[in-house]
């Protein structure tokens, strides 16, 4: 790999010169949070800034997000560097706006992406590089508001719930060879951290259907959907000891509540949940058991249950050779004591970056600067300068390490990479198997039940 010291000082200088641009963007984006597929304010802000820098944007159109491409003028691979736009619906956060907050740090990612764009416009920033760098602002990483996303899907606005998956479906990754991004971390001492991978997930909307009646005067005439839902979740909880530890299965439902009076037997109880796991096959297997438990509970109560399964995110698997290159860059930038790379470590959260790693080599690393609990009401971007400078510098340094010397390092990673799927089409064929809509318990006029789980 090319001597990183040849370019490191230039990258440090260039990012220092655009530091205020990043810090201003971080604060603006923090103050204008919007959830997935509604991030039009962040889209407009970053689009304007990119255009002012002289970039031509390829816009997603009917959803937020865009990409801009830098062509070195020499043939070579394309590296995609991403930042995310969306916030969380977290009304309890003290700085929430309209019930939303950037309690996952995506605002700082967007600011760092802007800093990278500005730094790449500096004189000689592309010297010695070949290929292309695609800077992409992506929507809807947080897998939330499942009913809203289903409505968008039914209207034909989106095909998939995750923003990067939707972008892949729209062809935005067709000619991309490698992917890179960062995520905000809260570690007080480390600057950089990266593990081998993270869980995938599938999304489930579950609705128990009962029959309303007077809760005091005639409960026998009703079918309590809330009780059926509680029984269903208890049955799912009883399955937890059957989950294989090494597969890191997670099932975490939330009951969305009833819209009826206290003196009425509730006739409907909606539930949202994920099933997470280390492999797609494990998620599919455990989902069958979960659906069986949900249907069995409905049958026990004489209720119905509608189950709507949707593809969520694929497991995120970082290529070891790519990880090693990123680690060398982190060590060069911050020192070995400030960068930890765990080549066997596994996280149980999920990201749509995982779907990208199913078809191309990719690394998502954590960069410190935040504080508090991720997705929590005490989350803050405590040291935005630390995050923005380190995030922009490390991604620029990795881009240089990949694309210098006729992209020798990038081509080595690409040629030795063994993707889970051999093509984007094969990947979509697999995740489309998750789509399922079941009326899992049906009754005929005589009360006989047919169960389909």
CSV table of C-alpha atoms in Angstrom, one decimal:
chain,number,residue,atom,x,y,z
A,1,UNK,CA,0.0,0.0,0.0
A,2,UNK,CA,1.2,3.5,-0.8
A,3,UNK,CA,2.9,5.4,2.0
A,4,UNK,CA,0.0,7.1,3.8
A,5,UNK,CA,2.2,9.9,5.1
A,6,UNK,CA,2.5,11.2,1.6
A,7,UNK,CA,-1.2,12.3,1.6
A,8,UNK,CA,-2.1,12.4,5.3
A,9,UNK,CA,-0.9,15.9,6.0
A,10,UNK,CA,-2.6,17.2,2.9
A,11,UNK,CA,-5.9,15.6,4.0
A,12,UNK,CA,-5.5,17.1,7.5
A,13,UNK,CA,-4.9,20.5,6.0
A,14,UNK,CA,-7.8,20.3,3.6
A,15,UNK,CA,-10.3,19.1,6.2
A,16,UNK,CA,-9.2,21.8,8.7
A,17,UNK,CA,-9.9,24.4,6.0
A,18,UNK,CA,-13.5,23.1,5.7
A,19,UNK,CA,-14.0,22.4,9.4
A,20,UNK,CA,-16.5,25.3,9.9
A,21,UNK,CA,-18.6,24.2,6.9
A,22,UNK,CA,-18.9,20.8,8.6
A,23,UNK,CA,-19.7,22.2,12.1
A,24,UNK,CA,-22.3,24.5,10.7
A,25,UNK,CA,-23.9,21.6,8.8
A,26,UNK,CA,-23.9,19.4,11.9
A,27,UNK,CA,-25.8,22.0,13.9
A,28,UNK,CA,-28.2,22.8,11.2
A,29,UNK,CA,-29.0,19.1,10.5
A,30,UNK,CA,-29.3,18.5,14.3
A,31,UNK,CA,-32.0,21.2,14.5
A,32,UNK,CA,-34.0,19.9,11.5
A,33,UNK,CA,-34.5,16.1,12.2
A,34,UNK,CA,-36.9,14.2,10.0
A,35,UNK,CA,-37.6,10.4,9.9
A,36,UNK,CA,-37.1,8.0,7.1
A,37,UNK,CA,-38.4,8.9,3.6
A,38,UNK,CA,-39.4,12.4,4.9
A,39,UNK,CA,-35.9,14.0,5.2
A,40,UNK,CA,-36.7,16.7,2.6
A,41,UNK,CA,-35.1,19.5,4.7
A,42,UNK,CA,-31.8,17.7,5.1
A,43,UNK,CA,-31.9,16.7,1.4
A,44,UNK,CA,-32.5,20.3,0.4
A,45,UNK,CA,-29.8,21.7,2.7
A,46,UNK,CA,-27.1,19.2,1.6
A,47,UNK,CA,-28.1,19.5,-2.1
A,48,UNK,CA,-27.7,23.2,-2.0
A,49,UNK,CA,-24.2,22.9,-0.4
A,50,UNK,CA,-23.1,20.3,-2.8
A,51,UNK,CA,-24.3,22.3,-5.8
A,52,UNK,CA,-22.5,25.4,-4.4
A,53,UNK,CA,-19.3,23.3,-4.4
A,54,UNK,CA,-19.8,22.6,-8.1
A,55,UNK,CA,-21.2,19.1,-8.0
A,56,UNK,CA,-23.9,17.8,-10.3
A,57,UNK,CA,-26.3,15.7,-8.4
A,58,UNK,CA,-28.2,12.5,-9.3
A,59,UNK,CA,-31.4,12.9,-7.2
A,60,UNK,CA,-33.6,10.0,-6.0
A,61,UNK,CA,-36.6,12.0,-7.2
A,62,UNK,CA,-39.8,11.0,-5.3
A,63,UNK,CA,-37.8,10.2,-2.1
A,64,UNK,CA,-35.0,12.2,-0.4
A,65,UNK,CA,-31.4,11.4,-1.2
A,66,UNK,CA,-28.9,11.9,-4.0
A,67,UNK,CA,-25.3,11.1,-5.1
A,68,UNK,CA,-22.5,13.1,-6.6
A,69,UNK,CA,-19.6,11.6,-8.4
A,70,UNK,CA,-16.0,12.6,-8.7
A,71,UNK,CA,-14.2,11.2,-11.7
A,72,UNK,CA,-10.4,11.2,-11.5
A,73,UNK,CA,-10.1,11.0,-15.2
A,74,UNK,CA,-8.3,7.7,-15.1
A,75,UNK,CA,-9.9,4.2,-15.3
A,76,UNK,CA,-10.4,2.3,-12.1
A,77,UNK,CA,-12.9,1.1,-9.6
A,78,UNK,CA,-15.7,3.2,-8.0
A,79,UNK,CA,-15.8,3.7,-4.3
A,80,UNK,CA,-19.1,4.8,-2.7
A,81,UNK,CA,-18.9,6.8,0.5
A,82,UNK,CA,-22.2,7.3,2.3
A,83,UNK,CA,-23.8,9.5,4.8
A,84,UNK,CA,-27.4,9.1,6.2
A,85,UNK,CA,-30.2,11.6,6.4
A,86,UNK,CA,-32.8,10.3,8.8
A,87,UNK,CA,-33.6,10.9,12.5
A,88,UNK,CA,-35.6,9.0,15.1
A,89,UNK,CA,-39.1,9.7,16.4
A,90,UNK,CA,-38.0,10.3,20.0
A,91,UNK,CA,-40.3,12.9,21.5
A,92,UNK,CA,-38.7,12.5,24.9
A,93,UNK,CA,-35.4,13.9,23.8
A,94,UNK,CA,-34.9,17.4,25.3
A,95,UNK,CA,-34.0,18.8,21.9
A,96,UNK,CA,-36.6,17.0,19.9
A,97,UNK,CA,-38.2,18.9,17.1
A,98,UNK,CA,-41.8,17.9,16.2
A,99,UNK,CA,-41.2,14.7,18.2
A,100,UNK,CA,-38.0,13.8,16.3
A,101,UNK,CA,-34.3,13.8,17.2
A,102,UNK,CA,-31.0,12.8,15.7
A,103,UNK,CA,-30.3,10.5,18.6
A,104,UNK,CA,-28.2,8.2,16.4
A,105,UNK,CA,-25.8,10.9,15.0
A,106,UNK,CA,-26.8,10.8,11.3
A,107,UNK,CA,-26.7,14.6,11.3
A,108,UNK,CA,-22.9,14.4,11.9
A,109,UNK,CA,-22.5,11.8,9.2
A,110,UNK,CA,-24.1,14.2,6.7
A,111,UNK,CA,-21.9,17.0,7.9
A,112,UNK,CA,-18.8,14.8,7.4
A,113,UNK,CA,-20.0,13.8,3.9
A,114,UNK,CA,-20.2,17.5,3.1
A,115,UNK,CA,-16.7,18.0,4.4
A,116,UNK,CA,-15.4,15.2,2.2
A,117,UNK,CA,-17.1,16.8,-0.8
A,118,UNK,CA,-15.5,20.2,0.0
A,119,UNK,CA,-12.0,18.7,0.6
A,120,UNK,CA,-12.1,16.8,-2.7
A,121,UNK,CA,-12.5,20.2,-4.4
A,122,UNK,CA,-9.1,21.4,-3.0
A,123,UNK,CA,-6.2,21.7,-5.4
A,124,UNK,CA,-4.4,18.3,-6.0
A,125,UNK,CA,-6.9,16.5,-3.9
A,126,UNK,CA,-7.2,13.8,-6.6
A,127,UNK,CA,-3.5,13.7,-7.5
A,128,UNK,CA,-2.3,10.1,-7.9
A,129,UNK,CA,-5.8,8.6,-7.8
A,130,UNK,CA,-7.7,6.6,-10.4
A,131,UNK,CA,-11.3,5.5,-10.7
A,132,UNK,CA,-14.3,7.3,-9.2
A,133,UNK,CA,-15.6,8.4,-5.8
A,134,UNK,CA,-19.4,8.5,-5.4
A,135,UNK,CA,-20.6,10.5,-2.5
A,136,UNK,CA,-24.1,9.4,-1.5
A,137,UNK,CA,-26.7,10.8,0.9
A,138,UNK,CA,-29.1,8.0,1.8
A,139,UNK,CA,-32.5,8.1,3.5
A,140,UNK,CA,-34.3,5.8,5.9
A,141,UNK,CA,-31.6,3.8,7.6
A,142,UNK,CA,-33.6,3.5,10.8
A,143,UNK,CA,-36.2,0.7,10.4
A,144,UNK,CA,-39.1,2.5,12.0
A,145,UNK,CA,-42.7,3.6,11.2
A,146,UNK,CA,-43.4,0.3,9.4
A,147,UNK,CA,-47.0,1.2,8.6
A,148,UNK,CA,-45.9,4.5,6.9
A,149,UNK,CA,-43.4,2.7,4.8
A,150,UNK,CA,-45.9,0.0,3.9
A,151,UNK,CA,-48.2,2.8,2.7
A,152,UNK,CA,-45.4,4.2,0.5
A,153,UNK,CA,-44.8,0.7,-0.9
A,154,UNK,CA,-48.5,0.2,-1.7
A,155,UNK,CA,-48.5,3.6,-3.5
A,156,UNK,CA,-45.5,2.5,-5.6
A,157,UNK,CA,-43.2,5.2,-4.2
A,158,UNK,CA,-40.8,2.7,-2.7
A,159,UNK,CA,-40.2,-1.0,-3.0
A,160,UNK,CA,-38.2,-1.6,0.1
A,161,UNK,CA,-38.2,-0.2,3.6
A,162,UNK,CA,-34.5,0.6,3.9
A,163,UNK,CA,-33.0,3.5,2.0
A,164,UNK,CA,-29.8,1.9,0.8
A,165,UNK,CA,-31.8,-1.2,-0.4
A,166,UNK,CA,-34.2,1.1,-2.2
A,167,UNK,CA,-31.2,2.9,-3.8
A,168,UNK,CA,-29.8,-0.4,-4.8
A,169,UNK,CA,-33.2,-1.3,-6.3
A,170,UNK,CA,-33.1,1.9,-8.3
A,171,UNK,CA,-29.7,1.1,-9.8
A,172,UNK,CA,-27.6,3.6,-7.7
A,173,UNK,CA,-25.1,0.8,-6.9
A,174,UNK,CA,-25.0,-1.0,-10.2
A,175,UNK,CA,-21.5,0.3,-11.1
A,176,UNK,CA,-20.1,0.6,-7.6
A,177,UNK,CA,-17.2,-1.7,-6.5
A,178,UNK,CA,-16.6,-0.9,-2.9
A,179,UNK,CA,-18.6,0.8,-0.1
A,180,UNK,CA,-17.4,2.8,2.9
A,181,UNK,CA,-19.1,4.8,5.7
A,182,UNK,CA,-18.8,5.8,9.3
A,183,UNK,CA,-21.2,5.8,12.3
A,184,UNK,CA,-21.0,8.0,15.4
A,185,UNK,CA,-19.7,6.3,18.6
A,186,UNK,CA,-19.7,7.3,22.2
A,187,UNK,CA,-16.3,5.8,23.3
A,188,UNK,CA,-14.5,8.4,25.4
A,189,UNK,CA,-10.9,7.1,24.7
A,190,UNK,CA,-10.9,5.4,21.3
A,191,UNK,CA,-11.2,7.4,18.0
A,192,UNK,CA,-12.0,4.5,15.8
A,193,UNK,CA,-13.6,1.1,16.3
A,194,UNK,CA,-14.7,-1.6,13.9
A,195,UNK,CA,-16.0,-5.2,14.4
A,196,UNK,CA,-16.5,-8.0,11.9
A,197,UNK,CA,-20.2,-7.6,11.4
A,198,UNK,CA,-23.7,-7.1,12.7
A,199,UNK,CA,-27.1,-8.9,12.7
A,200,UNK,CA,-29.6,-8.8,9.8
A,201,UNK,CA,-33.3,-8.4,10.5
A,202,UNK,CA,-36.7,-8.8,9.1
A,203,UNK,CA,-39.7,-6.5,9.8
A,204,UNK,CA,-43.1,-7.7,11.0
A,205,UNK,CA,-46.4,-6.0,11.4
A,206,UNK,CA,-48.8,-8.2,13.4
A,207,UNK,CA,-52.5,-7.4,14.1
A,208,UNK,CA,-54.7,-9.4,16.4
A,209,UNK,CA,-58.4,-9.1,15.5
A,210,UNK,CA,-61.1,-9.9,18.0
A,211,UNK,CA,-64.7,-8.8,18.6
A,212,UNK,CA,-65.8,-5.8,20.6
A,213,UNK,CA,-68.4,-6.1,23.4
A,214,UNK,CA,-69.3,-4.5,26.7
A,215,UNK,CA,-66.4,-5.2,29.0
A,216,UNK,CA,-68.6,-5.3,32.2
A,217,UNK,CA,-72.0,-6.3,30.9
A,218,UNK,CA,-71.2,-8.9,28.3
A,219,UNK,CA,-67.5,-9.9,28.1
A,220,UNK,CA,-68.6,-13.3,27.0
A,221,UNK,CA,-69.9,-11.9,23.8
A,222,UNK,CA,-66.5,-10.5,22.8
A,223,UNK,CA,-63.1,-11.7,21.8
A,224,UNK,CA,-60.3,-9.8,23.5
A,225,UNK,CA,-57.6,-9.0,20.9
A,226,UNK,CA,-55.4,-7.5,23.6
A,227,UNK,CA,-55.4,-10.8,25.6
A,228,UNK,CA,-54.7,-12.7,22.4
A,229,UNK,CA,-51.7,-10.5,21.6
A,230,UNK,CA,-50.4,-10.9,25.2
A,231,UNK,CA,-50.7,-14.6,24.9
A,232,UNK,CA,-49.0,-14.6,21.5
A,233,UNK,CA,-46.0,-12.6,22.8
A,234,UNK,CA,-45.8,-14.9,25.9
A,235,UNK,CA,-45.7,-17.9,23.5
A,236,UNK,CA,-42.9,-16.2,21.6
A,237,UNK,CA,-41.0,-15.5,24.8
A,238,UNK,CA,-41.2,-19.2,25.7
A,239,UNK,CA,-39.3,-19.9,22.4
A,240,UNK,CA,-36.3,-17.9,23.4
A,241,UNK,CA,-34.5,-20.8,25.0
A,242,UNK,CA,-34.7,-22.6,21.6
A,243,UNK,CA,-32.7,-19.8,19.9
A,244,UNK,CA,-29.1,-20.9,19.2
A,245,UNK,CA,-26.7,-18.6,21.0
A,246,UNK,CA,-24.2,-18.3,18.2
A,247,UNK,CA,-26.9,-17.0,15.8
A,248,UNK,CA,-27.7,-14.0,18.0
A,249,UNK,CA,-31.4,-14.1,17.5
A,250,UNK,CA,-33.3,-11.1,18.8
A,251,UNK,CA,-37.1,-10.7,18.9
A,252,UNK,CA,-38.3,-7.4,20.4
A,253,UNK,CA,-42.0,-6.6,19.8
A,254,UNK,CA,-43.8,-3.4,20.8
A,255,UNK,CA,-47.6,-3.4,21.3
A,256,UNK,CA,-49.0,-0.3,19.6
A,257,UNK,CA,-52.0,0.1,21.8
A,258,UNK,CA,-55.8,0.0,21.4
A,259,UNK,CA,-58.1,2.8,20.3
A,260,UNK,CA,-61.2,2.0,22.3
A,261,UNK,CA,-62.7,2.9,25.7
A,262,UNK,CA,-62.0,1.1,28.9
A,263,UNK,CA,-65.4,-0.4,29.1
A,264,UNK,CA,-65.2,-2.1,25.7
A,265,UNK,CA,-63.5,-5.4,25.0
A,266,UNK,CA,-60.7,-4.4,22.5
A,267,UNK,CA,-61.2,-5.8,19.1
A,268,UNK,CA,-57.7,-5.0,17.6
A,269,UNK,CA,-54.1,-4.9,18.9
A,270,UNK,CA,-51.3,-4.0,16.4
A,271,UNK,CA,-47.7,-5.1,17.1
A,272,UNK,CA,-44.5,-4.1,15.4
A,273,UNK,CA,-41.4,-6.2,15.7
A,274,UNK,CA,-38.1,-7.4,14.2
A,275,UNK,CA,-36.5,-10.7,14.1
A,276,UNK,CA,-32.8,-10.3,14.0
A,277,UNK,CA,-30.0,-12.8,13.5
A,278,UNK,CA,-26.5,-13.5,12.3
A,279,UNK,CA,-27.6,-15.2,9.0
A,280,UNK,CA,-30.6,-14.9,6.7
A,281,UNK,CA,-31.3,-18.6,7.0
A,282,UNK,CA,-31.5,-18.4,10.8
A,283,UNK,CA,-33.9,-15.5,10.6
A,284,UNK,CA,-36.1,-17.3,8.1
A,285,UNK,CA,-36.1,-20.5,10.3
A,286,UNK,CA,-37.0,-18.6,13.6
A,287,UNK,CA,-39.6,-16.6,11.8
A,288,UNK,CA,-41.6,-19.8,11.1
A,289,UNK,CA,-41.5,-20.6,14.8
A,290,UNK,CA,-42.6,-17.1,15.8
A,291,UNK,CA,-45.5,-17.2,13.3
A,292,UNK,CA,-46.6,-20.6,14.6
A,293,UNK,CA,-46.7,-19.2,18.2
A,294,UNK,CA,-48.6,-16.1,17.1
A,295,UNK,CA,-51.2,-18.1,15.2
A,296,UNK,CA,-51.5,-20.6,18.1
A,297,UNK,CA,-52.4,-17.8,20.5
A,298,UNK,CA,-55.0,-16.4,18.2
A,299,UNK,CA,-56.5,-19.9,17.9
A,300,UNK,CA,-56.6,-20.4,21.7
A,301,UNK,CA,-58.6,-17.2,22.1
A,302,UNK,CA,-60.8,-17.6,19.0
A,303,UNK,CA,-59.2,-14.5,17.5
A,304,UNK,CA,-57.7,-13.8,14.1
A,305,UNK,CA,-54.2,-12.6,13.5
A,306,UNK,CA,-52.8,-10.9,10.4
A,307,UNK,CA,-49.1,-11.2,9.8
A,308,UNK,CA,-47.2,-9.0,7.3
A,309,UNK,CA,-43.6,-10.0,6.9
A,310,UNK,CA,-41.2,-7.7,5.0
A,311,UNK,CA,-37.5,-7.9,4.2
A,312,UNK,CA,-35.5,-5.8,6.7
A,313,UNK,CA,-31.7,-5.7,6.5
A,314,UNK,CA,-29.2,-8.3,5.6
A,315,UNK,CA,-26.4,-9.2,7.9
A,316,UNK,CA,-23.5,-6.8,7.8
A,317,UNK,CA,-20.2,-8.6,7.0
A,318,UNK,CA,-17.0,-6.6,6.7
A,319,UNK,CA,-14.4,-8.0,4.4
A,320,UNK,CA,-11.2,-8.8,6.5
A,321,UNK,CA,-8.8,-7.5,3.8
A,322,UNK,CA,-10.7,-4.3,3.5
A,323,UNK,CA,-10.9,-4.0,7.3
A,324,UNK,CA,-7.1,-4.4,7.5
A,325,UNK,CA,-6.6,-1.5,5.1
A,326,UNK,CA,-9.0,0.7,7.0
A,327,UNK,CA,-7.2,-0.3,10.3
A,328,UNK,CA,-3.9,0.8,8.8
A,329,UNK,CA,-5.4,4.1,7.8
A,330,UNK,CA,-6.8,4.6,11.3
A,331,UNK,CA,-3.5,3.8,13.0
A,332,UNK,CA,-1.7,6.1,10.7
A,333,UNK,CA,-4.1,8.9,11.5
A,334,UNK,CA,-4.7,8.5,15.3
A,335,UNK,CA,-2.1,5.9,16.5
A,336,UNK,CA,-2.5,2.3,17.4
A,337,UNK,CA,-3.9,3.0,20.9
A,338,UNK,CA,-6.8,5.0,19.5
A,339,UNK,CA,-8.0,2.4,17.0
A,340,UNK,CA,-9.4,-1.1,17.8
A,341,UNK,CA,-10.4,-3.5,15.1
A,342,UNK,CA,-12.1,-6.8,16.3
A,343,UNK,CA,-12.0,-9.3,13.4
A,344,UNK,CA,-14.3,-11.7,15.2
A,345,UNK,CA,-16.5,-9.2,17.0
A,346,UNK,CA,-20.2,-9.3,16.2
A,347,UNK,CA,-22.9,-6.7,17.0
A,348,UNK,CA,-26.6,-7.5,17.3
A,349,UNK,CA,-28.0,-4.2,15.9
A,350,UNK,CA,-28.8,-4.0,12.2
A,351,UNK,CA,-28.2,-1.5,9.3
A,352,UNK,CA,-29.1,-1.4,5.7
A,353,UNK,CA,-25.3,-1.1,5.0
A,354,UNK,CA,-25.4,-4.8,5.6
A,355,UNK,CA,-27.3,-5.3,2.3
A,356,UNK,CA,-24.5,-3.5,0.5
A,357,UNK,CA,-21.9,-5.9,2.0
A,358,UNK,CA,-23.9,-8.8,0.6
A,359,UNK,CA,-22.8,-7.9,-2.9
A,360,UNK,CA,-19.6,-5.9,-2.6
A,361,UNK,CA,-16.8,-5.4,-0.1
A,362,UNK,CA,-17.7,-2.8,2.4
A,363,UNK,CA,-16.7,-1.4,5.8
A,364,UNK,CA,-18.6,0.7,8.3
A,365,UNK,CA,-16.5,1.9,11.2
A,366,UNK,CA,-17.4,3.8,14.3
A,367,UNK,CA,-16.0,7.2,15.0
A,368,UNK,CA,-16.1,8.8,18.4
A,369,UNK,CA,-17.6,12.2,19.3
A,370,UNK,CA,-21.1,11.4,20.6
A,371,UNK,CA,-22.2,10.9,24.2
A,372,UNK,CA,-25.1,9.3,26.0
A,373,UNK,CA,-27.1,6.2,25.0
A,374,UNK,CA,-27.6,5.7,21.2
A,375,UNK,CA,-31.3,6.0,20.5
A,376,UNK,CA,-31.7,7.5,24.0
A,377,UNK,CA,-33.0,10.8,25.4
A,378,UNK,CA,-29.5,11.8,26.6
A,379,UNK,CA,-27.8,11.3,23.3
A,380,UNK,CA,-25.8,14.3,22.1
A,381,UNK,CA,-23.0,15.1,19.6
A,382,UNK,CA,-20.8,16.1,22.5
A,383,UNK,CA,-17.7,16.8,20.4
A,384,UNK,CA,-18.8,17.5,16.9
A,385,UNK,CA,-15.3,18.8,15.9
A,386,UNK,CA,-13.7,15.5,16.9
A,387,UNK,CA,-16.2,13.5,15.0
A,388,UNK,CA,-16.4,15.6,11.9
A,389,UNK,CA,-12.6,15.9,11.4
A,390,UNK,CA,-11.9,12.3,12.2
A,391,UNK,CA,-14.8,11.0,10.1
A,392,UNK,CA,-13.9,13.1,7.0
A,393,UNK,CA,-10.2,12.4,7.3
A,394,UNK,CA,-10.4,8.7,7.7
A,395,UNK,CA,-12.7,8.3,4.8
A,396,UNK,CA,-10.5,10.4,2.6
A,397,UNK,CA,-7.4,8.5,3.7
A,398,UNK,CA,-9.1,5.2,3.0
A,399,UNK,CA,-10.1,6.5,-0.5
A,400,UNK,CA,-6.5,7.4,-1.2
A,401,UNK,CA,-5.2,4.1,0.0
A,402,UNK,CA,-7.7,2.3,-2.2
A,403,UNK,CA,-7.3,4.3,-5.4
A,404,UNK,CA,-3.7,5.3,-5.4
A,405,UNK,CA,-1.0,3.3,-7.3
A,406,UNK,CA,-3.5,2.4,-10.1
A,407,UNK,CA,-5.9,1.2,-7.4
A,408,UNK,CA,-3.7,-1.8,-6.6
A,409,UNK,CA,-5.2,-2.1,-3.1
A,410,UNK,CA,-8.8,-1.7,-4.2
A,411,UNK,CA,-8.4,-4.2,-7.1
A,412,UNK,CA,-6.8,-6.7,-4.7
A,413,UNK,CA,-9.8,-6.5,-2.3
A,414,UNK,CA,-12.3,-6.7,-5.1
A,415,UNK,CA,-10.7,-9.7,-6.8
A,416,UNK,CA,-10.4,-11.8,-3.6
A,417,UNK,CA,-13.8,-10.8,-2.2
A,418,UNK,CA,-16.4,-13.7,-2.0
A,419,UNK,CA,-19.8,-12.1,-1.9
A,420,UNK,CA,-22.8,-13.8,-0.4
A,421,UNK,CA,-24.7,-13.2,-3.6
A,422,UNK,CA,-23.0,-13.2,-7.1
A,423,UNK,CA,-25.2,-10.4,-8.3
A,424,UNK,CA,-27.6,-7.7,-7.2
A,425,UNK,CA,-30.4,-9.6,-8.9
A,426,UNK,CA,-29.6,-12.8,-7.0
A,427,UNK,CA,-29.6,-10.8,-3.8
A,428,UNK,CA,-33.1,-9.4,-4.5
A,429,UNK,CA,-34.4,-12.8,-5.4
A,430,UNK,CA,-33.3,-14.0,-1.9
A,431,UNK,CA,-34.7,-11.1,0.2
A,432,UNK,CA,-38.0,-11.1,-1.8
A,433,UNK,CA,-38.7,-14.4,-0.1
A,434,UNK,CA,-39.4,-12.5,3.1
A,435,UNK,CA,-42.5,-10.8,1.6
A,436,UNK,CA,-45.6,-12.5,3.1
A,437,UNK,CA,-49.1,-11.5,4.0
A,438,UNK,CA,-51.1,-14.1,6.0
A,439,UNK,CA,-54.5,-14.2,7.6
A,440,UNK,CA,-53.0,-16.8,9.8
A,441,UNK,CA,-56.2,-18.1,11.5
A,442,UNK,CA,-59.5,-18.3,9.6
A,443,UNK,CA,-62.8,-19.6,10.8
A,444,UNK,CA,-65.8,-20.9,8.8
A,445,UNK,CA,-69.4,-20.3,9.6
A,446,UNK,CA,-69.4,-23.2,12.0
A,447,UNK,CA,-66.4,-22.0,13.9
A,448,UNK,CA,-63.9,-24.5,12.4
A,449,UNK,CA,-60.4,-23.0,12.2
A,450,UNK,CA,-57.9,-23.1,9.4
A,451,UNK,CA,-54.4,-22.2,10.5
A,452,UNK,CA,-51.6,-20.9,8.2
A,453,UNK,CA,-48.4,-19.9,9.8
